[in-house]
Amino acid sequence: MHLKLIHTNDYETISQLTGEIILSLIRSKEKVTLGLATGSTPIGTYQYLVEDRKKNGTSYQNVTTFNLDEYVGLDGNHPQSYRYFMDHHLFHHLDIPTEKIFIPNGMADDLEEECKSYEKAIREQGGIDLQLLGIGHNGHIGFNEPGTPFSSRTHVVKLTENTRQANSRFFSSIDEVPSYAITVGVQTIFESKQIVLIASGESKAPIMEKLLTAKPTEELPASILKNHPNAIIIADKEALKNVNFKQLDESIVVEYK
Ligand code: PGA
């Protein structure tokens, strides 16, 4: 099992490489299902796709998307909802048919049922072709916090204080940050045919060092990538500054871009 690590100079290169991976999939396959992420890291990738659409008119008519997560209690008009984020950064600028855009509904009356039907919708599409991921400072992927079973499916989570604190920068106060969210599970993510995890900046250096040296463990949800047959990490030099490349396990193949 090899994990590919692409070491880039800067955030712009991460965004360009990730954008190109997504575009080449869309160009090469008739029907594509993407798993998408929110957070600040993917914004550059989304800008790259939006620019490409303006320049080259790439069509997204055959693209279906599933977002990783959504806050419980925020509707799509709330500026901090992930639906709003995705509309603003990506969906309003592309031509993905509305019925092919999936984001967990954090306003659903029956949240358990919402989780089940989200899993079902992913299955009905034949699974995710490419899952884009960011990584939290504690190693979370989606809202799967440390300790989440690798076998987990789409579920409701209580957010850790660490995550609420990290996300409070987008709200006027921490009290406004929801306490619960819906997230696809670690197993759901793992079943994607390809996974691309992106990380940028010095604040991610400690967790990237841990991720690249740790054995797969539920204490570090992103470490599931080490068990995946087709996973890539694309990170810039700031995010990788704590990594001792000479001591990396030989299952990690490093490429410099
Ligand atoms: P970030 O968030 O891209 O804003 O750093 C990543 C995450 O928490 O998954």
mmCIF file of C-alpha atoms and ligand atoms in Angstrom:
data_model
loop_
_atom_site.group_PDB
_atom_site.id
_atom_site.type_symbol
_atom_site.label_atom_id
_atom_site.label_comp_id
_atom_site.label_asym_id
_atom_site.label_seq_id
_atom_site.Cartn_x
_atom_site.Cartn_y
_atom_site.Cartn_z
ATOM 1 C CA MET A 1 0.000 0.000 0.000
ATOM 2 C CA HIS A 2 1.467 3.346 -1.014
ATOM 3 C CA LEU A 3 0.386 6.763 0.138
ATOM 4 C CA LYS A 4 1.390 9.486 -2.258
ATOM 5 C CA LEU A 5 2.504 12.767 -0.701
ATOM 6 C CA ILE A 6 2.851 15.739 -3.017
ATOM 7 C CA HIS A 7 5.078 18.379 -1.463
ATOM 8 C CA THR A 8 4.354 21.808 -2.925
ATOM 9 C CA ASN A 9 5.821 25.222 -2.427
ATOM 10 C CA ASP A 10 2.621 27.054 -1.708
ATOM 11 C CA TYR A 11 -1.148 27.098 -1.382
ATOM 12 C CA GLU A 12 -1.626 28.181 -4.986
ATOM 13 C CA THR A 13 0.106 25.030 -6.228
ATOM 14 C CA ILE A 14 -2.067 22.845 -3.953
ATOM 15 C CA SER A 15 -5.181 24.481 -5.426
ATOM 16 C CA GLN A 16 -3.977 24.114 -9.005
ATOM 17 C CA LEU A 17 -2.943 20.463 -8.655
ATOM 18 C CA THR A 18 -6.147 19.535 -6.852
ATOM 19 C CA GLY A 19 -8.249 21.419 -9.386
ATOM 20 C CA GLU A 20 -6.491 19.591 -12.234
ATOM 21 C CA ILE A 21 -7.060 16.175 -10.624
ATOM 22 C CA ILE A 22 -10.789 16.954 -10.394
ATOM 23 C CA LEU A 23 -10.949 18.340 -13.931
ATOM 24 C CA SER A 24 -9.136 15.416 -15.495
ATOM 25 C CA LEU A 25 -11.605 13.046 -13.819
ATOM 26 C CA ILE A 26 -14.551 15.078 -15.140
ATOM 27 C CA ARG A 27 -13.025 15.118 -18.629
ATOM 28 C CA SER A 28 -12.231 11.421 -18.701
ATOM 29 C CA LYS A 29 -15.396 9.913 -17.290
ATOM 30 C CA GLU A 30 -18.943 10.210 -18.495
ATOM 31 C CA LYS A 31 -20.490 10.383 -15.048
ATOM 32 C CA VAL A 32 -18.576 11.544 -11.985
ATOM 33 C CA THR A 33 -19.470 11.618 -8.294
ATOM 34 C CA LEU A 34 -17.408 13.988 -6.192
ATOM 35 C CA GLY A 35 -17.166 14.141 -2.414
ATOM 36 C CA LEU A 36 -16.634 17.769 -1.426
ATOM 37 C CA ALA A 37 -15.357 19.520 1.680
ATOM 38 C CA THR A 38 -15.762 22.924 3.302
ATOM 39 C CA GLY A 39 -13.255 24.877 5.406
ATOM 40 C CA SER A 40 -10.726 27.414 4.218
ATOM 41 C CA THR A 41 -8.331 24.964 2.531
ATOM 42 C CA PRO A 42 -10.523 23.937 -0.464
ATOM 43 C CA ILE A 43 -11.447 27.537 -1.365
ATOM 44 C CA GLY A 44 -8.479 27.890 -3.755
ATOM 45 C CA THR A 45 -9.374 24.617 -5.461
ATOM 46 C CA TYR A 46 -12.953 25.809 -5.945
ATOM 47 C CA GLN A 47 -11.690 29.112 -7.347
ATOM 48 C CA TYR A 48 -9.561 27.135 -9.782
ATOM 49 C CA LEU A 49 -12.622 25.190 -10.981
ATOM 50 C CA VAL A 50 -14.670 28.380 -11.286
ATOM 51 C CA GLU A 51 -11.899 30.072 -13.333
ATOM 52 C CA ASP A 52 -11.636 27.008 -15.562
ATOM 53 C CA ARG A 53 -15.386 27.080 -16.164
ATOM 54 C CA LYS A 54 -15.185 30.755 -17.190
ATOM 55 C CA LYS A 55 -12.252 30.117 -19.534
ATOM 56 C CA ASN A 56 -13.033 26.663 -20.919
ATOM 57 C CA GLY A 57 -16.749 26.213 -20.286
ATOM 58 C CA THR A 58 -16.245 22.809 -18.636
ATOM 59 C CA SER A 59 -19.649 21.206 -18.207
ATOM 60 C CA TYR A 60 -20.779 19.729 -14.879
ATOM 61 C CA GLN A 61 -24.070 18.352 -16.193
ATOM 62 C CA ASN A 62 -22.907 14.800 -15.459
ATOM 63 C CA VAL A 63 -21.400 15.568 -12.072
ATOM 64 C CA THR A 64 -23.031 14.624 -8.774
ATOM 65 C CA THR A 65 -21.657 15.986 -5.500
ATOM 66 C CA PHE A 66 -21.937 14.897 -1.884
ATOM 67 C CA ASN A 67 -20.650 17.208 0.806
ATOM 68 C CA LEU A 68 -19.048 15.752 3.879
ATOM 69 C CA ASP A 69 -20.988 17.524 6.565
ATOM 70 C CA GLU A 70 -23.416 20.177 7.751
ATOM 71 C CA TYR A 71 -24.247 21.844 11.048
ATOM 72 C CA VAL A 72 -27.432 20.767 12.789
ATOM 73 C CA GLY A 73 -29.867 23.662 13.170
ATOM 74 C CA LEU A 74 -28.612 25.934 10.369
ATOM 75 C CA ASP A 75 -30.587 26.193 7.153
ATOM 76 C CA GLY A 76 -29.049 26.870 3.756
ATOM 77 C CA ASN A 77 -29.650 30.618 4.021
ATOM 78 C CA HIS A 78 -27.523 30.915 7.142
ATOM 79 C CA PRO A 79 -24.163 32.380 6.067
ATOM 80 C CA GLN A 80 -22.290 29.869 8.254
ATOM 81 C CA SER A 81 -24.104 26.827 6.920
ATOM 82 C CA TYR A 82 -22.033 24.633 4.670
ATOM 83 C CA ARG A 83 -24.765 24.766 2.039
ATOM 84 C CA TYR A 84 -24.343 28.551 1.885
ATOM 85 C CA PHE A 85 -20.547 28.194 1.734
ATOM 86 C CA MET A 86 -20.749 25.751 -1.162
ATOM 87 C CA ASP A 87 -23.308 27.832 -3.074
ATOM 88 C CA HIS A 88 -21.138 30.906 -2.669
ATOM 89 C CA HIS A 89 -17.736 29.377 -3.474
ATOM 90 C CA LEU A 90 -18.717 26.805 -6.057
ATOM 91 C CA PHE A 91 -22.250 25.813 -6.963
ATOM 92 C CA HIS A 92 -23.508 29.226 -8.106
ATOM 93 C CA HIS A 93 -20.624 29.383 -10.576
ATOM 94 C CA LEU A 94 -20.967 25.928 -12.127
ATOM 95 C CA ASP A 95 -23.803 24.145 -13.914
ATOM 96 C CA ILE A 96 -24.259 21.094 -11.688
ATOM 97 C CA PRO A 97 -27.982 20.200 -11.893
ATOM 98 C CA THR A 98 -29.590 21.120 -8.549
ATOM 99 C CA GLU A 99 -30.928 17.613 -8.023
ATOM 100 C CA LYS A 100 -27.377 16.254 -8.218
ATOM 101 C CA ILE A 101 -26.109 18.367 -5.333
ATOM 102 C CA PHE A 102 -26.270 16.607 -1.970
ATOM 103 C CA ILE A 103 -25.490 18.154 1.418
ATOM 104 C CA PRO A 104 -26.773 16.646 4.666
ATOM 105 C CA ASN A 105 -29.895 18.496 5.812
ATOM 106 C CA GLY A 106 -29.152 19.828 9.291
ATOM 107 C CA MET A 107 -32.772 20.989 9.599
ATOM 108 C CA ALA A 108 -34.292 17.543 9.065
ATOM 109 C CA ASP A 109 -36.984 16.602 11.632
ATOM 110 C CA ASP A 110 -35.586 13.107 11.863
ATOM 111 C CA LEU A 111 -31.804 13.368 11.830
ATOM 112 C CA GLU A 112 -31.261 9.605 12.041
ATOM 113 C CA GLU A 113 -33.409 9.112 8.973
ATOM 114 C CA GLU A 114 -31.520 11.890 7.192
ATOM 115 C CA CYS A 115 -28.225 10.062 7.859
ATOM 116 C CA LYS A 116 -29.610 6.796 6.497
ATOM 117 C CA SER A 117 -31.010 8.370 3.361
ATOM 118 C CA TYR A 118 -27.703 10.198 2.745
ATOM 119 C CA GLU A 119 -25.816 6.892 2.810
ATOM 120 C CA LYS A 120 -28.437 5.408 0.512
ATOM 121 C CA ALA A 121 -28.095 8.268 -1.973
ATOM 122 C CA ILE A 122 -24.302 7.768 -2.094
ATOM 123 C CA ARG A 123 -24.784 4.031 -2.669
ATOM 124 C CA GLU A 124 -27.321 4.654 -5.417
ATOM 125 C CA GLN A 125 -24.759 6.745 -7.258
ATOM 126 C CA GLY A 126 -22.327 3.831 -7.127
ATOM 127 C CA GLY A 127 -20.190 5.503 -4.451
ATOM 128 C CA ILE A 128 -17.831 8.471 -4.527
ATOM 129 C CA ASP A 129 -15.226 8.589 -7.300
ATOM 130 C CA LEU A 130 -13.086 11.240 -5.677
ATOM 131 C CA GLN A 131 -13.335 12.505 -2.109
ATOM 132 C CA LEU A 132 -11.699 15.836 -1.312
ATOM 133 C CA LEU A 133 -10.688 16.302 2.329
ATOM 134 C CA GLY A 134 -9.210 18.938 4.588
ATOM 135 C CA ILE A 135 -7.732 18.000 7.944
ATOM 136 C CA GLY A 136 -8.541 19.490 11.337
ATOM 137 C CA HIS A 137 -5.812 20.427 13.809
ATOM 138 C CA ASN A 138 -6.815 17.330 15.789
ATOM 139 C CA GLY A 139 -6.775 15.079 12.724
ATOM 140 C CA HIS A 140 -10.496 15.077 12.062
ATOM 141 C CA ILE A 141 -11.905 14.498 8.585
ATOM 142 C CA GLY A 142 -15.385 15.800 7.938
ATOM 143 C CA PHE A 143 -16.647 16.116 11.504
ATOM 144 C CA ASN A 144 -15.229 12.727 12.477
ATOM 145 C CA GLU A 145 -13.367 13.625 15.621
ATOM 146 C CA PRO A 146 -10.587 11.548 17.248
ATOM 147 C CA GLY A 147 -11.997 8.277 18.601
ATOM 148 C CA THR A 148 -14.654 7.899 15.868
ATOM 149 C CA PRO A 149 -14.713 4.247 14.774
ATOM 150 C CA PHE A 150 -13.175 3.596 11.360
ATOM 151 C CA SER A 151 -16.371 1.611 10.681
ATOM 152 C CA SER A 152 -18.638 4.666 11.111
ATOM 153 C CA ARG A 153 -21.290 5.680 8.583
ATOM 154 C CA THR A 154 -23.116 8.989 8.189
ATOM 155 C CA HIS A 155 -24.090 10.037 11.704
ATOM 156 C CA VAL A 156 -24.884 12.909 14.055
ATOM 157 C CA VAL A 157 -21.905 14.126 16.077
ATOM 158 C CA LYS A 158 -21.480 16.338 19.080
ATOM 159 C CA LEU A 159 -18.691 18.748 18.157
ATOM 160 C CA THR A 160 -15.639 18.912 20.399
ATOM 161 C CA GLU A 161 -14.770 22.199 22.069
ATOM 162 C CA ASN A 162 -11.567 22.220 19.999
ATOM 163 C CA THR A 163 -13.544 22.170 16.745
ATOM 164 C CA ARG A 164 -16.169 24.660 17.942
ATOM 165 C CA GLN A 165 -13.354 27.000 18.984
ATOM 166 C CA ALA A 166 -11.571 26.613 15.628
ATOM 167 C CA ASN A 167 -14.802 27.344 13.748
ATOM 168 C CA SER A 168 -15.903 30.202 15.994
ATOM 169 C CA ARG A 169 -13.804 32.562 13.862
ATOM 170 C CA PHE A 170 -16.641 32.506 11.348
ATOM 171 C CA PHE A 171 -19.366 33.300 13.907
ATOM 172 C CA SER A 172 -19.855 36.442 15.977
ATOM 173 C CA SER A 173 -19.329 34.439 19.181
ATOM 174 C CA ILE A 174 -18.597 30.860 20.233
ATOM 175 C CA ASP A 175 -22.122 30.593 21.665
ATOM 176 C CA GLU A 176 -23.477 30.781 18.132
ATOM 177 C CA VAL A 177 -21.444 27.804 16.906
ATOM 178 C CA PRO A 178 -23.801 24.828 16.721
ATOM 179 C CA SER A 179 -23.043 21.936 19.072
ATOM 180 C CA TYR A 180 -24.047 19.178 16.685
ATOM 181 C CA ALA A 181 -23.440 18.310 13.058
ATOM 182 C CA ILE A 182 -24.153 15.566 10.549
ATOM 183 C CA THR A 183 -21.072 14.030 8.996
ATOM 184 C CA VAL A 184 -20.469 11.183 6.618
ATOM 185 C CA GLY A 185 -18.591 8.438 8.438
ATOM 186 C CA VAL A 186 -14.954 7.369 8.210
ATOM 187 C CA GLN A 187 -15.976 4.137 6.452
ATOM 188 C CA THR A 188 -18.077 6.116 3.972
ATOM 189 C CA ILE A 189 -15.033 8.258 3.180
ATOM 190 C CA PHE A 190 -12.774 5.214 2.991
ATOM 191 C CA GLU A 191 -14.985 3.555 0.370
ATOM 192 C CA SER A 192 -14.326 6.413 -2.081
ATOM 193 C CA LYS A 193 -12.355 5.215 -5.092
ATOM 194 C CA GLN A 194 -9.825 8.004 -4.657
ATOM 195 C CA ILE A 195 -9.122 10.355 -1.759
ATOM 196 C CA VAL A 196 -7.257 13.668 -1.953
ATOM 197 C CA LEU A 197 -6.406 15.331 1.355
ATOM 198 C CA ILE A 198 -5.108 18.896 1.210
ATOM 199 C CA ALA A 199 -3.289 20.809 3.944
ATOM 200 C CA SER A 200 -1.751 24.257 3.950
ATOM 201 C CA GLY A 201 0.084 26.505 6.371
ATOM 202 C CA GLU A 202 2.113 26.306 9.507
ATOM 203 C CA SER A 203 -0.858 25.691 11.803
ATOM 204 C CA LYS A 204 -1.212 22.234 10.213
ATOM 205 C CA ALA A 205 2.467 21.326 10.739
ATOM 206 C CA PRO A 206 2.005 19.411 14.051
ATOM 207 C CA ILE A 207 -0.905 17.293 12.813
ATOM 208 C CA MET A 208 0.756 16.598 9.456
ATOM 209 C CA GLU A 209 3.874 15.387 11.231
ATOM 210 C CA LYS A 210 1.717 13.091 13.361
ATOM 211 C CA LEU A 211 -0.307 11.877 10.394
ATOM 212 C CA LEU A 212 2.753 10.984 8.360
ATOM 213 C CA THR A 213 4.458 9.115 11.171
ATOM 214 C CA ALA A 214 1.488 7.449 12.928
ATOM 215 C CA LYS A 215 0.200 3.959 12.248
ATOM 216 C CA PRO A 216 -3.496 4.007 11.295
ATOM 217 C CA THR A 217 -5.427 4.718 14.474
ATOM 218 C CA GLU A 218 -8.944 5.856 15.320
ATOM 219 C CA GLU A 219 -7.336 8.507 17.522
ATOM 220 C CA LEU A 220 -6.293 10.221 14.283
ATOM 221 C CA PRO A 221 -9.178 9.816 11.816
ATOM 222 C CA ALA A 222 -7.152 11.038 8.792
ATOM 223 C CA SER A 223 -4.717 8.149 9.320
ATOM 224 C CA ILE A 224 -7.292 5.864 7.629
ATOM 225 C CA LEU A 225 -5.762 7.153 4.384
ATOM 226 C CA LYS A 226 -2.779 4.913 5.062
ATOM 227 C CA ASN A 227 -5.000 1.869 4.510
ATOM 228 C CA HIS A 228 -6.455 3.216 1.265
ATOM 229 C CA PRO A 229 -5.263 1.949 -2.123
ATOM 230 C CA ASN A 230 -5.596 5.295 -3.884
ATOM 231 C CA ALA A 231 -5.015 8.231 -1.550
ATOM 232 C CA ILE A 232 -2.978 11.372 -2.138
ATOM 233 C CA ILE A 233 -1.955 14.072 0.294
ATOM 234 C CA ILE A 234 -1.151 17.439 -1.248
ATOM 235 C CA ALA A 235 0.465 19.848 1.196
ATOM 236 C CA ASP A 236 2.677 22.903 1.126
ATOM 237 C CA LYS A 237 6.059 23.274 2.725
ATOM 238 C CA GLU A 238 4.701 25.155 5.751
ATOM 239 C CA ALA A 239 2.305 22.322 6.569
ATOM 240 C CA LEU A 240 5.181 19.839 6.163
ATOM 241 C CA LYS A 241 7.842 21.789 7.980
ATOM 242 C CA ASN A 242 7.987 19.410 10.974
ATOM 243 C CA VAL A 243 8.338 16.290 8.842
ATOM 244 C CA ASN A 244 11.653 14.502 8.784
ATOM 245 C CA PHE A 245 11.572 13.166 5.240
ATOM 246 C CA LYS A 246 14.556 10.881 5.791
ATOM 247 C CA GLN A 247 12.646 9.000 8.462
ATOM 248 C CA LEU A 248 9.366 8.577 6.629
ATOM 249 C CA ASP A 249 8.027 5.079 6.250
ATOM 250 C CA GLU A 250 8.824 3.715 2.797
ATOM 251 C CA SER A 251 5.128 3.209 2.106
ATOM 252 C CA ILE A 252 4.929 7.004 1.653
ATOM 253 C CA VAL A 253 6.057 8.107 -1.782
ATOM 254 C CA VAL A 254 7.014 11.768 -1.937
ATOM 255 C CA GLU A 255 6.762 13.858 -5.074
ATOM 256 C CA TYR A 256 7.903 17.488 -5.266
ATOM 257 C CA LYS A 257 5.887 19.962 -7.338
HETATM 258 P P1 PGA B 1 -9.615 24.310 7.315
HETATM 259 O O1 PGA B 1 -10.475 23.182 8.015
HETATM 260 O O2 PGA B 1 -9.525 23.934 5.859
HETATM 261 O O3 PGA B 1 -10.407 25.576 7.518
HETATM 262 O O4 PGA B 1 -8.287 24.318 7.983
HETATM 263 C C1 PGA B 1 -10.126 21.849 7.815
HETATM 264 C C2 PGA B 1 -11.011 20.953 8.631
HETATM 265 O O5 PGA B 1 -11.309 21.290 9.796
HETATM 266 O O6 PGA B 1 -11.387 19.897 8.121
#
